[in-house]
Short mmCIF file of C-alpha atoms and ligand atoms in Angstrom, two decimals:
data_model
loop_
_atom_site.label_atom_id
_atom_site.label_comp_id
_atom_site.label_asym_id
_atom_site.label_seq_id
_atom_site.Cartn_x
_atom_site.Cartn_y
_atom_site.Cartn_z
CA MET A 1 73.50 -86.61 104.74
CA ASN A 2 77.11 -87.89 105.03
CA LYS A 3 78.01 -86.09 101.82
CA PHE A 4 80.44 -83.44 103.05
CA ARG A 5 83.20 -83.46 105.62
CA GLY A 6 85.43 -80.48 106.36
CA GLN A 7 88.69 -80.27 108.32
CA THR A 8 87.97 -77.50 110.79
CA ALA A 9 90.68 -76.52 113.30
CA ALA A 10 88.23 -75.24 115.91
CA VAL A 11 84.62 -74.98 116.93
CA LEU A 12 83.84 -71.60 118.52
CA ARG A 13 80.90 -71.48 120.91
CA PRO A 14 80.06 -67.86 121.74
CA ARG A 15 77.36 -66.97 124.27
CA SER A 16 76.26 -63.54 123.04
CA THR A 17 75.90 -61.23 120.04
CA GLU A 18 78.90 -59.29 121.36
CA GLU A 19 81.07 -62.42 121.36
CA VAL A 20 79.96 -63.32 117.82
CA SER A 21 80.78 -59.78 116.75
CA ALA A 22 84.26 -59.98 118.34
CA ILE A 23 84.92 -63.31 116.61
CA MET A 24 83.86 -61.97 113.22
CA ARG A 25 85.93 -58.81 113.62
CA TYR A 26 88.98 -60.97 114.43
CA CYS A 27 88.34 -63.33 111.52
CA HIS A 28 87.70 -60.45 109.12
CA GLU A 29 91.02 -58.81 109.99
CA ARG A 30 92.90 -62.09 109.49
CA LYS A 31 90.82 -63.34 106.56
CA LEU A 32 89.68 -66.50 108.31
CA ALA A 33 86.63 -68.25 106.89
CA VAL A 34 83.73 -69.12 109.19
CA THR A 35 80.82 -71.55 108.86
CA PRO A 36 77.90 -70.81 111.20
CA GLN A 37 76.22 -73.91 112.58
CA GLY A 38 72.94 -74.36 114.45
CA GLY A 39 71.46 -77.80 115.12
CA ASN A 40 73.18 -79.15 112.00
CA THR A 41 69.99 -80.83 110.80
CA GLY A 42 69.95 -79.31 107.30
CA LEU A 43 69.81 -81.55 104.26
CA VAL A 44 71.94 -79.65 101.72
CA GLY A 45 75.28 -79.26 103.51
CA GLY A 46 74.60 -75.61 104.39
CA SER A 47 76.10 -75.85 107.88
CA VAL A 48 79.11 -78.04 107.08
CA PRO A 49 82.59 -76.63 106.38
CA LEU A 50 84.03 -77.72 103.06
CA HIS A 51 87.73 -77.16 103.75
CA ASP A 52 89.25 -75.59 106.89
CA GLU A 53 86.56 -73.03 107.78
CA LEU A 54 86.16 -72.40 111.51
CA ILE A 55 82.80 -73.52 112.86
CA LEU A 56 80.83 -70.94 114.83
CA SER A 57 78.24 -72.93 116.74
CA THR A 58 75.24 -71.14 118.24
CA SER A 59 74.51 -74.01 120.65
CA LEU A 60 75.43 -72.05 123.82
CA MET A 61 73.26 -69.10 122.77
CA ASN A 62 70.14 -70.68 124.19
CA GLN A 63 68.52 -68.03 126.39
CA VAL A 64 64.82 -67.26 126.11
CA TYR A 65 64.60 -63.53 126.90
CA GLY A 66 60.86 -63.20 127.14
CA ILE A 67 57.37 -64.03 125.98
CA ASP A 68 54.78 -61.31 125.53
CA ALA A 69 51.38 -62.99 125.65
CA VAL A 70 49.55 -59.80 124.62
CA ALA A 71 51.72 -58.88 121.65
CA ARG A 72 52.18 -62.60 120.92
CA THR A 73 55.92 -62.41 120.55
CA LEU A 74 58.89 -64.38 121.77
CA THR A 75 62.41 -63.00 122.10
CA CYS A 76 65.33 -65.38 122.33
CA GLN A 77 68.85 -66.20 121.25
CA ALA A 78 69.47 -68.02 117.99
CA GLY A 79 70.62 -71.30 119.53
CA CYS A 80 67.30 -72.14 121.22
CA VAL A 81 65.98 -75.53 120.12
CA LEU A 82 62.55 -75.35 118.44
CA GLU A 83 60.95 -77.88 120.80
CA THR A 84 62.28 -75.99 123.86
CA LEU A 85 60.68 -72.79 122.58
CA ASN A 86 57.39 -74.59 122.13
CA ALA A 87 57.56 -75.91 125.69
CA ALA A 88 58.13 -72.37 127.02
CA LEU A 89 55.30 -70.98 124.89
CA ALA A 90 52.88 -73.74 125.93
CA GLU A 91 52.76 -72.20 129.43
CA HIS A 92 51.04 -69.21 127.81
CA ASP A 93 48.84 -71.32 125.48
CA LEU A 94 50.98 -70.19 122.57
CA MET A 95 53.20 -72.01 120.08
CA MET A 96 55.76 -71.41 117.35
CA PRO A 97 54.26 -70.92 113.89
CA LEU A 98 56.63 -73.51 112.49
CA ASP A 99 56.99 -77.23 113.08
CA LEU A 100 59.26 -79.79 111.49
CA GLY A 101 60.52 -83.33 112.01
CA ALA A 102 63.89 -82.08 113.35
CA LYS A 103 62.21 -80.02 116.11
CA GLY A 104 64.07 -81.85 118.90
CA SER A 105 67.48 -80.62 117.74
CA CYS A 106 67.10 -77.87 115.12
CA GLN A 107 67.71 -74.32 116.38
CA ILE A 108 65.63 -71.26 115.62
CA GLY A 109 68.60 -69.34 114.19
CA GLY A 110 69.22 -72.16 111.72
CA ASN A 111 65.51 -72.41 110.95
CA ILE A 112 65.46 -68.74 110.03
CA SER A 113 68.79 -68.75 108.19
CA SER A 114 67.54 -71.60 106.03
CA ASN A 115 63.93 -70.28 105.90
CA ALA A 116 62.65 -73.70 106.96
CA GLY A 117 59.09 -74.45 105.79
CA GLY A 118 57.90 -77.56 107.60
CA LEU A 119 54.61 -79.21 108.32
CA ARG A 120 52.28 -76.28 109.08
CA PHE A 121 53.40 -73.74 106.51
CA LEU A 122 49.98 -74.11 104.87
CA ARG A 123 48.33 -72.55 107.90
CA TYR A 124 50.88 -70.26 109.55
CA GLY A 125 52.91 -69.15 106.52
CA SER A 126 56.55 -68.37 105.88
CA LEU A 127 59.23 -67.18 108.29
CA HIS A 128 59.49 -64.14 106.02
CA GLY A 129 56.18 -63.17 107.63
CA SER A 130 56.47 -64.49 111.17
CA VAL A 131 59.97 -63.24 112.05
CA LEU A 132 59.34 -59.73 113.39
CA GLY A 133 62.92 -58.83 114.13
CA LEU A 134 66.43 -60.15 114.49
CA LYS A 135 70.03 -59.27 115.25
CA ALA A 136 72.61 -60.39 112.74
CA VAL A 137 76.38 -60.03 112.84
CA LEU A 138 77.89 -59.07 109.48
CA PRO A 139 81.13 -60.60 108.18
CA ASN A 140 83.06 -57.52 109.41
CA GLY A 141 81.60 -57.79 112.93
CA ASP A 142 79.03 -54.99 112.63
CA VAL A 143 75.65 -55.75 114.20
CA ILE A 144 72.36 -55.19 112.36
CA ASP A 145 69.54 -54.75 114.87
CA THR A 146 65.87 -54.94 113.81
CA MET A 147 64.50 -56.06 117.19
CA LYS A 148 61.83 -53.41 117.71
CA GLY A 149 59.08 -56.00 117.60
CA LEU A 150 56.68 -53.93 115.59
CA ARG A 151 54.32 -55.75 113.28
CA LYS A 152 54.27 -52.72 111.01
CA ASP A 153 57.39 -50.70 110.22
CA ASN A 154 57.71 -49.19 106.77
CA THR A 155 60.91 -47.22 107.24
CA GLY A 156 63.15 -48.15 104.35
CA TYR A 157 64.41 -51.55 103.26
CA ASP A 158 63.31 -54.49 105.40
CA LEU A 159 66.86 -55.61 106.23
CA LYS A 160 65.91 -58.65 108.30
CA GLN A 161 64.63 -60.33 105.13
CA LEU A 162 68.21 -60.44 103.81
CA PHE A 163 69.16 -62.89 106.53
CA ILE A 164 66.05 -65.12 106.25
CA GLY A 165 66.92 -67.93 103.86
CA SER A 166 70.42 -66.70 102.95
CA GLU A 167 71.91 -69.70 104.79
CA GLY A 168 74.39 -67.75 106.90
CA THR A 169 76.19 -66.33 103.86
CA LEU A 170 75.39 -62.65 104.56
CA GLY A 171 75.41 -62.55 108.36
CA ILE A 172 75.05 -64.69 111.48
CA ILE A 173 71.66 -64.48 113.17
CA THR A 174 72.23 -64.17 116.91
CA GLU A 175 68.88 -62.99 118.38
CA VAL A 176 65.32 -63.37 117.24
CA LEU A 177 61.95 -61.76 117.81
CA MET A 178 59.22 -64.09 116.58
CA GLY A 179 55.52 -63.55 116.09
CA VAL A 180 53.94 -66.61 117.71
CA VAL A 181 50.45 -68.11 117.42
CA GLN A 182 47.62 -69.47 119.57
CA LYS A 183 48.10 -73.07 120.66
CA PRO A 184 44.95 -74.76 119.37
CA SER A 185 42.62 -76.18 122.02
CA ALA A 186 41.06 -78.54 119.46
CA VAL A 187 43.31 -80.65 117.21
CA ASN A 188 42.12 -83.38 114.84
CA VAL A 189 44.23 -85.66 112.70
CA ALA A 190 42.83 -87.87 109.93
CA PHE A 191 44.83 -90.31 107.85
CA LEU A 192 43.29 -91.17 104.48
CA ALA A 193 43.94 -93.57 101.61
CA CYS A 194 43.36 -92.33 98.05
CA PRO A 195 43.14 -94.45 94.89
CA GLY A 196 45.02 -92.06 92.58
CA TYR A 197 46.76 -88.70 92.32
CA ASP A 198 43.69 -87.04 90.78
CA GLN A 199 41.74 -88.04 93.88
CA VAL A 200 44.51 -86.68 96.13
CA GLN A 201 44.14 -83.30 94.41
CA GLN A 202 40.35 -83.41 94.71
CA THR A 203 40.72 -84.23 98.41
CA LEU A 204 42.95 -81.16 98.81
CA VAL A 205 40.37 -78.93 97.14
CA ALA A 206 37.61 -80.45 99.31
CA ALA A 207 39.69 -79.93 102.48
CA GLN A 208 40.38 -76.30 101.64
CA LYS A 209 36.70 -75.73 100.95
CA GLY A 210 35.17 -77.84 103.72
CA LEU A 211 37.67 -77.27 106.53
CA GLY A 212 38.55 -73.71 105.58
CA GLU A 213 40.19 -71.73 108.36
CA ILE A 214 40.85 -74.75 110.62
CA LEU A 215 42.95 -76.71 108.08
CA SER A 216 46.51 -76.74 109.48
CA ALA A 217 48.30 -79.43 107.44
CA PHE A 218 47.74 -81.41 104.27
CA GLU A 219 50.62 -83.84 103.83
CA PHE A 220 50.92 -86.76 101.44
CA LEU A 221 53.01 -89.86 100.81
CA ASP A 222 52.91 -92.53 98.15
CA HIS A 223 52.86 -96.34 98.54
CA GLU A 224 56.67 -96.48 98.33
CA GLY A 225 56.93 -94.00 101.21
CA MET A 226 54.51 -96.10 103.26
CA ARG A 227 56.45 -99.27 102.51
CA CYS A 228 59.67 -97.54 103.56
CA VAL A 229 58.44 -96.60 107.07
CA ASN A 230 56.82 -100.04 107.49
CA GLU A 231 60.02 -101.88 106.58
CA THR A 232 62.79 -99.71 107.99
CA VAL A 233 61.55 -97.96 111.12
CA ASP A 234 58.74 -100.30 112.09
CA VAL A 235 55.96 -97.73 111.78
CA PRO A 236 52.84 -99.67 110.76
CA ASN A 237 50.36 -98.84 108.01
CA PRO A 238 47.16 -97.74 109.82
CA PHE A 239 45.14 -99.69 107.22
CA ASP A 240 44.93 -103.44 106.49
CA SER A 241 45.42 -103.02 102.76
CA THR A 242 47.71 -100.75 100.75
CA ALA A 243 46.70 -97.84 98.55
CA PRO A 244 48.59 -95.81 95.92
CA PHE A 245 48.50 -92.62 98.04
CA TYR A 246 48.00 -91.54 101.65
CA VAL A 247 47.05 -88.13 102.95
CA LEU A 248 47.36 -86.70 106.47
CA VAL A 249 44.88 -83.94 107.21
CA GLU A 250 45.13 -81.93 110.42
CA THR A 251 42.89 -79.25 111.87
CA HIS A 252 43.77 -76.61 114.47
CA GLY A 253 40.83 -74.83 116.04
CA SER A 254 39.23 -73.71 119.25
CA ASN A 255 35.97 -75.66 119.38
CA SER A 256 36.25 -79.44 119.28
CA GLU A 257 32.57 -80.12 118.52
CA HIS A 258 32.49 -77.63 115.68
CA ASP A 259 35.81 -78.82 114.26
CA TYR A 260 34.91 -82.51 114.52
CA ALA A 261 31.58 -81.89 112.77
CA LYS A 262 33.40 -80.11 109.94
CA LEU A 263 35.92 -82.93 109.65
CA GLU A 264 33.19 -85.59 109.60
CA ALA A 265 31.26 -83.78 106.86
CA PHE A 266 34.46 -83.41 104.81
CA LEU A 267 35.29 -87.12 105.23
CA GLU A 268 31.78 -88.31 104.38
CA ASN A 269 31.84 -86.28 101.21
CA ALA A 270 35.35 -87.48 100.27
CA MET A 271 34.32 -91.14 100.74
CA GLU A 272 31.03 -90.69 98.82
CA THR A 273 32.82 -89.19 95.83
CA GLY A 274 35.41 -92.00 95.89
CA CYS A 275 38.32 -89.62 96.46
CA VAL A 276 39.07 -91.42 99.70
CA VAL A 277 38.75 -95.22 99.96
CA ASP A 278 39.74 -95.65 103.59
CA GLY A 279 40.16 -93.29 106.53
CA VAL A 280 40.97 -93.18 110.21
CA VAL A 281 40.52 -90.27 112.62
CA ALA A 282 42.72 -90.12 115.72
CA GLN A 283 40.67 -90.42 118.91
CA ASP A 284 43.29 -88.87 121.18
CA ALA A 285 46.70 -87.18 121.15
CA THR A 286 48.57 -90.50 121.28
CA GLN A 287 46.80 -91.77 118.17
CA ALA A 288 47.37 -88.44 116.45
CA ALA A 289 51.09 -88.65 117.21
CA ALA A 290 51.18 -92.22 115.86
CA LEU A 291 49.61 -91.08 112.57
CA TRP A 292 52.08 -88.20 112.30
CA GLN A 293 54.91 -90.74 112.72
CA VAL A 294 54.03 -92.29 109.37
CA ARG A 295 54.75 -88.98 107.67
CA GLU A 296 57.50 -87.60 109.91
CA ARG A 297 59.74 -90.68 109.94
CA ILE A 298 60.08 -91.15 106.19
CA THR A 299 63.35 -89.20 106.09
CA GLU A 300 64.86 -91.37 108.82
CA GLY A 301 63.51 -94.52 107.16
CA LEU A 302 65.09 -93.66 103.81
CA GLN A 303 68.55 -93.36 105.41
CA HIS A 304 68.36 -97.06 106.27
CA ASP A 305 68.67 -97.91 102.57
CA GLY A 306 72.20 -96.45 102.43
CA VAL A 307 72.58 -93.49 100.07
CA VAL A 308 69.70 -91.04 99.55
CA TYR A 309 69.44 -88.77 96.50
CA LYS A 310 67.22 -86.06 97.89
CA TYR A 311 65.21 -83.44 96.01
CA ASP A 312 62.96 -80.76 97.44
CA ILE A 313 60.92 -79.37 94.59
CA SER A 314 58.16 -76.76 94.26
CA LEU A 315 55.78 -77.46 91.40
CA PRO A 316 52.20 -76.58 90.53
CA VAL A 317 50.15 -79.23 92.37
CA GLN A 318 48.76 -80.72 89.13
CA HIS A 319 52.29 -81.52 87.87
CA LEU A 320 53.80 -82.41 91.20
CA TYR A 321 53.52 -86.20 91.11
CA SER A 322 54.28 -86.48 87.39
CA LEU A 323 57.92 -85.88 88.31
CA VAL A 324 57.91 -89.06 90.44
CA GLU A 325 56.14 -90.96 87.65
CA ALA A 326 58.69 -89.75 85.11
CA MET A 327 61.60 -90.62 87.40
CA ARG A 328 60.52 -94.11 88.45
CA PRO A 329 61.18 -95.94 85.13
CA ARG A 330 64.51 -94.09 84.72
CA VAL A 331 65.87 -95.46 88.01
CA ALA A 332 63.91 -98.73 88.25
CA ASP A 333 66.85 -101.09 87.67
CA LEU A 334 69.33 -99.18 89.80
CA ALA A 335 67.50 -97.76 92.82
CA THR A 336 66.20 -99.42 95.98
CA ARG A 337 63.23 -97.03 96.13
CA CYS A 338 61.87 -93.95 94.40
CA VAL A 339 59.60 -92.20 96.89
CA GLY A 340 57.33 -89.16 96.58
CA PHE A 341 55.98 -87.39 99.66
CA GLY A 342 55.70 -83.91 101.07
CA HIS A 343 53.69 -80.82 101.73
CA LEU A 344 51.00 -81.10 99.08
CA GLY A 345 49.08 -78.10 100.35
CA ASP A 346 52.19 -75.98 99.62
CA GLY A 347 52.96 -77.58 96.23
CA ASN A 348 56.17 -79.02 97.75
CA LEU A 349 57.33 -82.46 96.68
CA HIS A 350 60.10 -84.41 98.38
CA LEU A 351 61.44 -86.80 95.76
CA ASN A 352 63.88 -89.26 97.27
CA ILE A 353 65.74 -92.04 95.51
CA THR A 354 67.76 -94.54 97.51
CA SER A 355 70.46 -97.12 96.77
CA PRO A 356 72.82 -99.23 98.88
CA THR A 357 75.91 -97.29 97.75
CA ALA A 358 76.64 -94.18 95.67
CA SER A 359 76.21 -94.94 91.99
CA GLU A 360 77.29 -92.68 89.14
CA GLU A 361 75.06 -94.59 86.77
CA LEU A 362 72.03 -93.94 88.96
CA PHE A 363 73.00 -90.31 89.52
CA ALA A 364 73.20 -89.79 85.74
CA GLN A 365 69.59 -90.99 85.45
CA ILE A 366 68.46 -88.44 88.05
CA GLU A 367 70.42 -85.27 87.27
CA PRO A 368 70.08 -83.07 85.29
CA PHE A 369 66.67 -84.58 84.40
CA VAL A 370 65.10 -83.63 87.74
CA TYR A 371 66.21 -80.00 87.38
CA GLU A 372 65.22 -79.75 83.71
CA PHE A 373 61.75 -81.11 84.47
CA THR A 374 61.39 -78.59 87.29
CA ARG A 375 62.47 -75.67 85.10
CA GLU A 376 60.13 -76.76 82.29
CA HIS A 377 57.19 -76.71 84.69
CA ARG A 378 58.22 -73.37 86.20
CA GLY A 379 59.02 -74.92 89.57
CA SER A 380 61.79 -74.36 92.10
CA ILE A 381 64.72 -76.74 92.66
CA SER A 382 64.62 -75.93 96.38
CA ALA A 383 61.24 -75.35 97.96
CA GLU A 384 62.38 -75.27 101.59
CA HIS A 385 65.74 -76.98 102.18
CA GLY A 386 67.88 -74.22 100.64
CA LEU A 387 70.81 -74.53 98.25
CA GLY A 388 73.67 -75.08 100.70
CA LEU A 389 76.71 -76.79 99.19
CA MET A 390 74.71 -79.35 97.32
CA LYS A 391 72.57 -77.25 95.03
CA ALA A 392 74.37 -73.90 94.83
CA ARG A 393 75.66 -74.56 91.34
CA HIS A 394 72.13 -75.31 90.11
CA ILE A 395 70.64 -71.96 91.12
CA HIS A 396 70.22 -70.95 87.44
CA TYR A 397 67.49 -73.60 87.02
CA SER A 398 65.27 -71.50 89.26
CA GLN A 399 66.62 -67.96 89.08
CA PRO A 400 67.17 -65.76 86.02
CA ALA A 401 70.75 -64.59 85.39
CA ALA A 402 70.04 -60.99 86.45
CA ASN A 403 68.67 -62.20 89.80
CA VAL A 404 71.78 -64.29 90.46
CA THR A 405 73.99 -61.32 89.51
CA LEU A 406 72.22 -59.10 92.05
CA MET A 407 72.50 -61.82 94.72
CA ARG A 408 76.25 -62.10 94.06
CA GLN A 409 76.61 -58.29 94.21
CA LEU A 410 74.89 -58.29 97.61
CA LYS A 411 77.19 -61.05 98.82
CA GLY A 412 80.21 -59.10 97.54
CA LEU A 413 79.04 -55.93 99.28
CA LEU A 414 78.52 -57.54 102.68
CA ASP A 415 81.33 -60.09 102.50
CA PRO A 416 83.99 -58.77 100.10
CA HIS A 417 86.54 -61.43 101.12
CA GLY A 418 84.01 -64.29 100.89
CA LEU A 419 84.68 -65.40 104.46
CA LEU A 420 81.20 -66.21 105.73
CA ASN A 421 79.91 -69.69 104.88
CA PRO A 422 81.92 -69.93 101.66
CA TYR A 423 80.93 -72.13 98.69
CA LYS A 424 77.23 -72.01 99.64
CA THR A 425 74.03 -70.61 98.13
CA VAL A 426 75.24 -68.12 95.51
CA GLU A 427 78.85 -69.27 95.27
CA GLU A 428 79.70 -72.43 93.38
CA ASN A 429 81.27 -75.20 95.36
CA PRO A 430 84.59 -76.21 93.81
CA LEU A 431 84.16 -79.95 94.39
CA ASN A 432 81.35 -80.34 91.88
CA VAL A 433 79.43 -82.64 94.25
C1 MLT B 1 60.20 -83.35 105.49
O1 MLT B 1 59.28 -82.69 105.06
O2 MLT B 1 60.05 -84.46 106.02
C2 MLT B 1 61.57 -82.74 105.45
O3 MLT B 1 61.65 -81.65 104.59
C3 MLT B 1 62.69 -83.72 105.30
C4 MLT B 1 62.90 -84.39 104.00
O4 MLT B 1 62.59 -83.90 102.93
O5 MLT B 1 63.50 -85.46 104.01
ZN1 ZN B 2 59.69 -80.97 104.07
#
């Protein structure tokens, strides 16, 4: 995001859990701060040093140890790139339960550390469910090992959960045992135009009802998001005319005739009721990929405007777009665009406001309003991107004081000298940025 830049003296690139442990033991004895870094694709500065922290990169820890097609598990090191894991799993007709735009460079250790959500969360759920085990190196070099690979294990506290989503502040994930899923033999993608946000919500309800167990994604973007990808990254609008909202619906199943019939019935109904005014269904994988581009390349497109003020909000679906509607007039004279898109099926809005250069006047129109609105509607100020450096000081908008106190006590217990990924998540960053 070009927001943070540290002055690290060294990047350490260990190849094994043992090497990570040795590094942490050394750093712990000498009180050296360490920032773990995976693919460095995060959006909140979680993997960037703020001052002179050493960087511990997992990029050389890229071994796939094994795939068990019966148990449906994959065991690998933390530095494996998500797309590489999918390629290995495809040979067994399996795939990772998570997918996101950064798949070509993000690493599984970083995905888990940041509890990445992504495009198919609606169907395959959270990493808190699909990670079956991991190894994590604590700030003092001790190794926590939960790699038994059992789907059920009720013996005491589920320690692996501590490292999922704690953004490398409690330990460094070095090895992973993932529950993986069937690669669908039938995939359909439909791209729809809706005349209003009420109709988008009705389309979601109809998709959940009509497509049921085969629904794998329900993503949305508004007209500003569409205009952004058309103008900046040359991705065309699949329709001749524009609409206020667009929805991408995907199905994953095992019987193409059955799935296509379900999709057709859903679409007919959505058009009859006026919830959908235009629609296109991909006829092959190339067309499906082209439709996904409209949604997946918004983030890249927004960067072309210069500075992006980026928010990743969870809200009840009925209030989700009212945040964009409330924001737009506030920033109208100062911003290049105010875009709403995201994972509607998960109640996750990405609100992005762009301008050619950083502007304090614009920023004052956005914050704290965006956080106050979210708190008022009982939402979360970070649905999936994490808190990192950028949002750590705003944790109280989404977490009661007693919860934050317990989080800080846990951090203090595991990392008494505050050496692992300092200034992130539960610690305030001193720069106030
Ligand atoms: C997405 O869903 O495209 C990502 O979370 C990235 C973003 O919010 O920009
Ligand atoms: Zn997202």
